[in-house]
Coordinates of C-alpha atoms in Angstrom, one line a residue:
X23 CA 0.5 -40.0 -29.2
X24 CA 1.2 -36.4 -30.1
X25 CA 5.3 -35.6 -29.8
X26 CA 6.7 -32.1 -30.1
X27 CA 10.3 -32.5 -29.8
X28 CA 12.8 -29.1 -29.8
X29 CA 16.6 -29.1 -30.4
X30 CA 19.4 -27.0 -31.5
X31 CA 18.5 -28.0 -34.7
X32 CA 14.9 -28.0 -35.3
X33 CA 11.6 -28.1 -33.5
X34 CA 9.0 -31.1 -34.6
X35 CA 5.6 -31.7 -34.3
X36 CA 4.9 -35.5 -34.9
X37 CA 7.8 -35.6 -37.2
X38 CA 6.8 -32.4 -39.3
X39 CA 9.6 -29.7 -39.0
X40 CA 7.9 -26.2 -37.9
X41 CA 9.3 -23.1 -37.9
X42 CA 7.3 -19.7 -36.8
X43 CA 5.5 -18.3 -38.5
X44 CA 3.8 -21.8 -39.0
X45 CA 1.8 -22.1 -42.0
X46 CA -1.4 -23.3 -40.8
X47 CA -1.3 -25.8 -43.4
X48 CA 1.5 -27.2 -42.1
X49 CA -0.2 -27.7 -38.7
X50 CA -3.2 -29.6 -40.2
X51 CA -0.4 -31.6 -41.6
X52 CA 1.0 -32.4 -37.7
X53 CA -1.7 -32.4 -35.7
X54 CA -4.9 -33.4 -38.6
X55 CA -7.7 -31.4 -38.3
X56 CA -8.9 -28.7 -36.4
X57 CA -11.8 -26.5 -34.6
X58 CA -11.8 -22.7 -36.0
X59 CA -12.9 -19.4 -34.3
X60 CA -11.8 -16.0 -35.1
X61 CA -12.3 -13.2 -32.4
X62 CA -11.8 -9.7 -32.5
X63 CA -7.9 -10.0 -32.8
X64 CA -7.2 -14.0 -33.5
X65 CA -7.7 -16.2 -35.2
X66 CA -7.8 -19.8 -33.1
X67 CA -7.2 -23.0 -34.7
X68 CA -7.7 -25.5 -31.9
X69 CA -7.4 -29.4 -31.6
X70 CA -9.9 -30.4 -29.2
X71 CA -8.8 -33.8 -28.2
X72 CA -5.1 -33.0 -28.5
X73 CA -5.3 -30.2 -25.7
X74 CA -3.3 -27.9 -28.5
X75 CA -4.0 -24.3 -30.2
X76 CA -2.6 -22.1 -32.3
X77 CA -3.3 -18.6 -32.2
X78 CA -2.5 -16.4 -35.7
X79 CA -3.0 -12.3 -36.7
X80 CA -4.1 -12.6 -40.1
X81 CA -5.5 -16.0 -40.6
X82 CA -2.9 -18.3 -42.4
X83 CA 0.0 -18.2 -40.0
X84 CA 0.5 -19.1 -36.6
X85 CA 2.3 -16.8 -34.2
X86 CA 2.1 -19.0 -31.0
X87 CA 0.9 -22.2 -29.6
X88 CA -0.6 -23.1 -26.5
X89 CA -0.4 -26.5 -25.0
X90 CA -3.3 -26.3 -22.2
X91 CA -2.5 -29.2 -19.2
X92 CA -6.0 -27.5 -17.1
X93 CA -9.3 -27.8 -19.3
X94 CA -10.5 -24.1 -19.5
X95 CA -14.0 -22.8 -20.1
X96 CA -13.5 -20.5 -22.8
X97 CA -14.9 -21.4 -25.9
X98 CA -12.0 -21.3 -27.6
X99 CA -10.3 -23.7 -25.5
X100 CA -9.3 -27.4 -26.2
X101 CA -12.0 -29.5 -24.5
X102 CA -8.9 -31.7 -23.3
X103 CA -5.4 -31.7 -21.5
X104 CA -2.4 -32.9 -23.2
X105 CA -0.8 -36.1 -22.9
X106 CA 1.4 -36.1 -25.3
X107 CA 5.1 -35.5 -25.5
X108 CA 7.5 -33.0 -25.4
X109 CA 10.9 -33.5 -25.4
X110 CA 13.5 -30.6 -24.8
X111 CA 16.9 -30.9 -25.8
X112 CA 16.7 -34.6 -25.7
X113 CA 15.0 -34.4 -21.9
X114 CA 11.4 -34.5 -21.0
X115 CA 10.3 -31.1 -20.6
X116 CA 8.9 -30.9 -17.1
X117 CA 12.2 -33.1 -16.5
X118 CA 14.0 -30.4 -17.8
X119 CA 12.7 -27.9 -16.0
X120 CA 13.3 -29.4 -12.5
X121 CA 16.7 -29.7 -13.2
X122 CA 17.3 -26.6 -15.5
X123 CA 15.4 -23.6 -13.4
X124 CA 18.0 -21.4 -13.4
X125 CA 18.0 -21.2 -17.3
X126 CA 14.5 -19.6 -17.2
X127 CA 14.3 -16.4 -19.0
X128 CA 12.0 -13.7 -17.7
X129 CA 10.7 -12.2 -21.0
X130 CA 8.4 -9.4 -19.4
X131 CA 8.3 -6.9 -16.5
X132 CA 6.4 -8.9 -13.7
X133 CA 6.5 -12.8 -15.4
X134 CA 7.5 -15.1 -12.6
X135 CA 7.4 -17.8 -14.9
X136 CA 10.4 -17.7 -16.9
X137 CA 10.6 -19.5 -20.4
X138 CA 13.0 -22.0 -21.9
X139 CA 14.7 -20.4 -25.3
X140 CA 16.6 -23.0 -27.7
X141 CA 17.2 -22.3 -31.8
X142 CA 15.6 -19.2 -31.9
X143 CA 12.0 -20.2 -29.7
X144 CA 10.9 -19.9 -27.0
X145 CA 9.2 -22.4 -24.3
X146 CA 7.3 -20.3 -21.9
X147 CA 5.9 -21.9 -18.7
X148 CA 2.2 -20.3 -17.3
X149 CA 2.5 -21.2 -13.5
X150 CA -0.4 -20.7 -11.2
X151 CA -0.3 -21.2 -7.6
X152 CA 3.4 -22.7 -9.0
X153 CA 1.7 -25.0 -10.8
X154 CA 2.3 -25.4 -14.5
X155 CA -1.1 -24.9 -16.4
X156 CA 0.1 -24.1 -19.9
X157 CA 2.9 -24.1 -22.1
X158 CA 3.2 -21.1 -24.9
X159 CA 5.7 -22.0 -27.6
X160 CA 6.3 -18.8 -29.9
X161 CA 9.5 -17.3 -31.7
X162 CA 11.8 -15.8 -29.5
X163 CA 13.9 -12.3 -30.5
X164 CA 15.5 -11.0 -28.2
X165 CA 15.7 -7.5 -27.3
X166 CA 18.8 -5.9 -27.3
X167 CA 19.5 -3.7 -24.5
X168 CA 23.1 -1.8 -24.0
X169 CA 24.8 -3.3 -20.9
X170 CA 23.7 -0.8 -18.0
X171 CA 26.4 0.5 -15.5
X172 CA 25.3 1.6 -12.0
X173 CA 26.3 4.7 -11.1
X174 CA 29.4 5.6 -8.4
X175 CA 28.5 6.4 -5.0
X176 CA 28.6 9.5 -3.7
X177 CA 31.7 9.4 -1.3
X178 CA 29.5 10.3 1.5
X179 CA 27.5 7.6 1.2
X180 CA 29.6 4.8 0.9
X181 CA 27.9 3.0 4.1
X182 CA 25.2 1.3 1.9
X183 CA 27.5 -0.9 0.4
X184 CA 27.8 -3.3 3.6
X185 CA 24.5 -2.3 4.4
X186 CA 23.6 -4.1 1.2
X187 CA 26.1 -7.2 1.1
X188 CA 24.8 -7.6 4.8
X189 CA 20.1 -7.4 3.6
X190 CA 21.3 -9.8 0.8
X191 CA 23.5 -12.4 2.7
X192 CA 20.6 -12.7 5.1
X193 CA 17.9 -12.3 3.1
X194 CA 19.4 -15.2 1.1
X195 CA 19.5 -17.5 4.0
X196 CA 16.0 -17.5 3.5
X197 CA 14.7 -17.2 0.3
X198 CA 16.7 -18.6 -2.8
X199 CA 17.7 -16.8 -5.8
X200 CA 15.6 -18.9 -8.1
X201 CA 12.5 -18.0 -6.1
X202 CA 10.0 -16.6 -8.7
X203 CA 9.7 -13.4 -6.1
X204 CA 13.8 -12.5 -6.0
X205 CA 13.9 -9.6 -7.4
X206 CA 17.2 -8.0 -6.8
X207 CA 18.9 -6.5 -10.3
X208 CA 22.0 -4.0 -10.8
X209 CA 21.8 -0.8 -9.5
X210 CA 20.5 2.4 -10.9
X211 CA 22.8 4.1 -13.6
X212 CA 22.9 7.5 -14.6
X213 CA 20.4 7.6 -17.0
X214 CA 17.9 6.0 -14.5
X215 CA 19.0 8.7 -12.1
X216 CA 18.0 11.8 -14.7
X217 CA 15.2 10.4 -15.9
X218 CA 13.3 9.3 -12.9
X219 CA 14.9 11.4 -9.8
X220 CA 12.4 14.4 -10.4
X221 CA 9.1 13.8 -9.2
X222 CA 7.6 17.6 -9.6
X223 CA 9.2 21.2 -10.1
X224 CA 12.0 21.2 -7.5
X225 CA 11.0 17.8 -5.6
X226 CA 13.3 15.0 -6.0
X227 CA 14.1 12.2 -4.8
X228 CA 17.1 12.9 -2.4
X229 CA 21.1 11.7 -2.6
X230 CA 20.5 9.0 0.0
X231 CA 17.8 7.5 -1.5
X232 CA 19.5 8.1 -4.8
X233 CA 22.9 6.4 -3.5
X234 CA 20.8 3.9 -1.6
X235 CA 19.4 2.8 -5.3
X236 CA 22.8 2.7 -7.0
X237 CA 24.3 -0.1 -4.8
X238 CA 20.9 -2.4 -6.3
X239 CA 17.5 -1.9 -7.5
X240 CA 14.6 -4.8 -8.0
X241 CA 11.8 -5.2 -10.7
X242 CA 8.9 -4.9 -10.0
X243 CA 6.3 -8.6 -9.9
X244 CA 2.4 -8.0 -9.8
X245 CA 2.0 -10.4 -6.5
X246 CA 5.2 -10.3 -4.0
X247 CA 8.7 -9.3 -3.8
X248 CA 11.7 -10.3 -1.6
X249 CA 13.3 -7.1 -0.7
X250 CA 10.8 -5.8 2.1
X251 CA 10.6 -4.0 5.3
X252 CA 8.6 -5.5 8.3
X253 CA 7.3 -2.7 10.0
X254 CA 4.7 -3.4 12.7
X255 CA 3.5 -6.7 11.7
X256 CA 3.2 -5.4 7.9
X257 CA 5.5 -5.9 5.2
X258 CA 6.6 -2.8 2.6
X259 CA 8.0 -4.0 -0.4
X260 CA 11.0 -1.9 -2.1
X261 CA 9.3 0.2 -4.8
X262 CA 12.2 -0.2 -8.0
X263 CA 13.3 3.3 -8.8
X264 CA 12.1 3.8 -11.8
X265 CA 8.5 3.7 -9.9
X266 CA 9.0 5.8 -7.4
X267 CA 7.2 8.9 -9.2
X268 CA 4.3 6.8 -10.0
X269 CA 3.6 5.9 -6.6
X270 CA 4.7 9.6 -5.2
X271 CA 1.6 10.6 -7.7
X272 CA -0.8 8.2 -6.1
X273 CA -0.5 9.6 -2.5
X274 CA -1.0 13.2 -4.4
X275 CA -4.3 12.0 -5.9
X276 CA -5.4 11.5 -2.3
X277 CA -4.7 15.3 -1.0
X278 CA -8.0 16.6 0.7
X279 CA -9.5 19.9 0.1
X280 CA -9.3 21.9 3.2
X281 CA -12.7 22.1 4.4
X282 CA -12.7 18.4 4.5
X283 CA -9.4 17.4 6.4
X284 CA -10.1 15.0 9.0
X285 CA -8.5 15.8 12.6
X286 CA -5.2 14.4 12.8
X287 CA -3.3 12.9 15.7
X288 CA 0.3 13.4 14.6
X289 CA 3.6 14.3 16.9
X290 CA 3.6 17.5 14.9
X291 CA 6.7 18.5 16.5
X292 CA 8.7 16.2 14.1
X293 CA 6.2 15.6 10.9
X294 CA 5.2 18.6 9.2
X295 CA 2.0 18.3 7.4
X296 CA -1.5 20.3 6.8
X297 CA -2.6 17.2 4.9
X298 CA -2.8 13.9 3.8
X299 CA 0.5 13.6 3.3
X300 CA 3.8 16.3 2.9
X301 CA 4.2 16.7 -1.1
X302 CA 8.1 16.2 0.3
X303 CA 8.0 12.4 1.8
X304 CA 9.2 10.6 -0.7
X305 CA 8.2 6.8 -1.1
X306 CA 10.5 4.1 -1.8
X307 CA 8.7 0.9 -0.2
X308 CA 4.9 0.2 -0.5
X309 CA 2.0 -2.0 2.1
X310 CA 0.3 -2.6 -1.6
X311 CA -2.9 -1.3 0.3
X312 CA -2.2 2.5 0.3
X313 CA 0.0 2.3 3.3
X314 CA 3.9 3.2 2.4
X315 CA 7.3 3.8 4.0
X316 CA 8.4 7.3 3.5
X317 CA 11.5 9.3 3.1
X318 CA 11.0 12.7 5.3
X319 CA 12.9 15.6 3.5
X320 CA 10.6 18.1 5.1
X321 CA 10.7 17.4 9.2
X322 CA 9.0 20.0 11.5
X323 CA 11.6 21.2 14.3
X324 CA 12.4 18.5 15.9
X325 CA 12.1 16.0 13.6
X326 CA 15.2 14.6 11.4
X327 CA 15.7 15.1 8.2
X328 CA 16.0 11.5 6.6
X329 CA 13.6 10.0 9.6
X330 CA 11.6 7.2 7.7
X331 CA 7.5 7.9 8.4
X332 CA 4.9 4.9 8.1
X333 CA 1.8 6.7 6.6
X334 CA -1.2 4.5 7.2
X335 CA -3.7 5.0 4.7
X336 CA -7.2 4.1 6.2
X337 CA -6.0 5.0 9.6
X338 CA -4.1 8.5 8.8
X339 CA -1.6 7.3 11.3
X340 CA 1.9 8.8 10.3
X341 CA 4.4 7.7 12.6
X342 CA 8.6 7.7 12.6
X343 CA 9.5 4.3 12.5
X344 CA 13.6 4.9 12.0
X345 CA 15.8 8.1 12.5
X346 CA 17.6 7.2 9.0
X347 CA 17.3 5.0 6.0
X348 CA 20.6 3.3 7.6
X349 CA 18.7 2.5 10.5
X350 CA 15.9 0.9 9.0
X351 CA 18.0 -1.2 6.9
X352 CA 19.8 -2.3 10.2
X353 CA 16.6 -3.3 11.7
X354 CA 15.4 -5.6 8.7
X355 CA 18.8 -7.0 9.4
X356 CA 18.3 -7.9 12.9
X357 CA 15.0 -8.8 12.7
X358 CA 16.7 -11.5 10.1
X359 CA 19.3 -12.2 12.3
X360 CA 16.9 -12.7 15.5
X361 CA 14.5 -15.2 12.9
X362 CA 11.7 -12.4 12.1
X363 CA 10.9 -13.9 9.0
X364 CA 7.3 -14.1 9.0
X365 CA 7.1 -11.8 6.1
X366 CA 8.5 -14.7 4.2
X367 CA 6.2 -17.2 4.8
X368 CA 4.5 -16.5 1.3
X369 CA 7.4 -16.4 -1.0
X370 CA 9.3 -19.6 0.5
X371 CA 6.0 -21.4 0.3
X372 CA 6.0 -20.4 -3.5
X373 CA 9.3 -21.4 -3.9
X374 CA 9.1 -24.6 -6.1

């Protein structure tokens, strides 16, 4: 039976010690021999009946390996799982891992994995449907990033602070911190602030949303996040900061030529706009299917500056859904409070 085995002080493959880059020689020497195929920018050494590959730049050494626990179809792929061993600091790995989640590393923008790192490598866990499928054993550096301080408030604004403390505490009677969708990180610093707070010539994003960010932000994940609005039986998911241009751009791209402007059935006494959108509503939470929460700093007459506007993208239905930020935040609250958690029913069903 194949045993990988990693400590503090070494990592083993059937009692061969390995260290990355691994000379493929010395992986014929552990595992015996193997299937070869070289693509376009690997080279794949792969142990059919062991469920085991090796993946390598240049030909002679290994970068990574991949221990496959699903058969896959690609031809590259071991035509069996494996059922071998791999111990982890003296555990059973998946052992490990049940006990040990909150040692996971993310090691991208967007992994909701997570990987084990011990002597210098690192165990990386491919989850699908939170299921493991693979395992992905490589080096592990890690990158150095200077300690990031969030920005002070702005005096005026110091009422997201509870507002905050009070969306987490709740928000945390539901969903755990260990959830592969909690995405909650420190809030924006300075540097975050001048580098992502103009959006075009003299728009940018305004102090309250600003101040709003610098209490927390959240990463972005490809699927589902925790922080979210529920607004009309759809859930808008806080866009991190650093995004916010990116997705400001997108509703640009959709801007109608003139002659083609669809009628519109807006209360155009408090939204201002001979478009698809006003260039000045600034987005900070997203439907992921072109819908968006907006922040209005443009109202017609009787509209409030601040109000929060649901643009519907298929519909063009732009409604006020809150007079303020603070409002909206409130009403997340209560709809915790009051057991609105439907919008949740995804992540804590992920949550394994």
């Amino acid at each position: 039976m194949t045993k990988l085995e990693l400590s503090k002080e070494e990592f083993q493959i059937n009692g061969v010690s390995i260290e990355f880059p691994i000379e493929i020689t010395v992986l014929k020497q552990a595992l015996g021999d193997y299937r070869y195929i070289k693509k376009q920018y690997n080279h794949i050494y792969t142990w059919d009946h062991l469920g085991i590959m090796a993946f390598s730049k240049e030909g002679n050494q290994a970068e990574s390996l991949a221990i496959e626990l699903e058969v896959r179809e690609y031809d590259y792929c071991a035509k069996s799982i494996f059922t071998g061993e791999f111990t982890f600091e003296g555990q059973e790995l998946f052992q490990y891992y049940e006990n040990n989640k909150n040692q996971l590393v993310k090691l991208f923008k967007g992994d909701r994995s997570g990987a084990f790192i011990l002597n210098g490598i690192s165990v990386w866990l491919d989850k699908e449907d939170g299921k493991i499928t693979s395992i992905s054993i490589s080096a592990y550096e890690k990158e150095e990033k200077p300690k990031k301080i969030s920005a002070p408030l702005d005096p005026e604004f110091k009422i997201f602070e509870p507002l905050w403390q009070e969306w987490i505490a709740e928000v945390n009677k539901i969903v755990s911190t260990d959830n592969d969708y909690y995405n909650l990180t420190e809030g924006t610093s300075f540097e975050d602030i001048e580098n992502h707070s103009v959006l075009e010539d003299e728009i940018k994003i305004p102090p309250a949303l600003v101040n709003f960010y610098k209490v927390q932000n959240v990463d972005y994940d490809a699927v589902t996040s925790t922080f979210q609005f529920s607004i009309n039986n759809w859930s808008y998911e806080l866009i991190p900061f650093e995004d916010i241009a990116e997705e400001w751009n997108s509703i640009q791209d959709l801007q109608f030529d003139e002659d083609d402007l669809p009628e519109q059935e807006i209360d155009f006494e408090k939204i201002k706009t001979n478009n698809y959108a006003n260039p000045k509503w600034i987005p900070f939470a997203t439907g992921r299917n072109g819908d968006y929460l907006l922040y209005d700093t443009d109202p017609a007459e009787k509209g409030k500056f601040g109000q929060i506007i649901e643009l519907q993208n298929e519909s063009w239905d732009r409604n006020i859904v809150a007079d303020s930020l603070e409002d909206l935040i409130l009403n997340e609250i209560n709809n915790l409070k009051t057991g609105k958690t439907e919008h949740f029913d995804f992540i804590i069903g992920k949550d394994n």
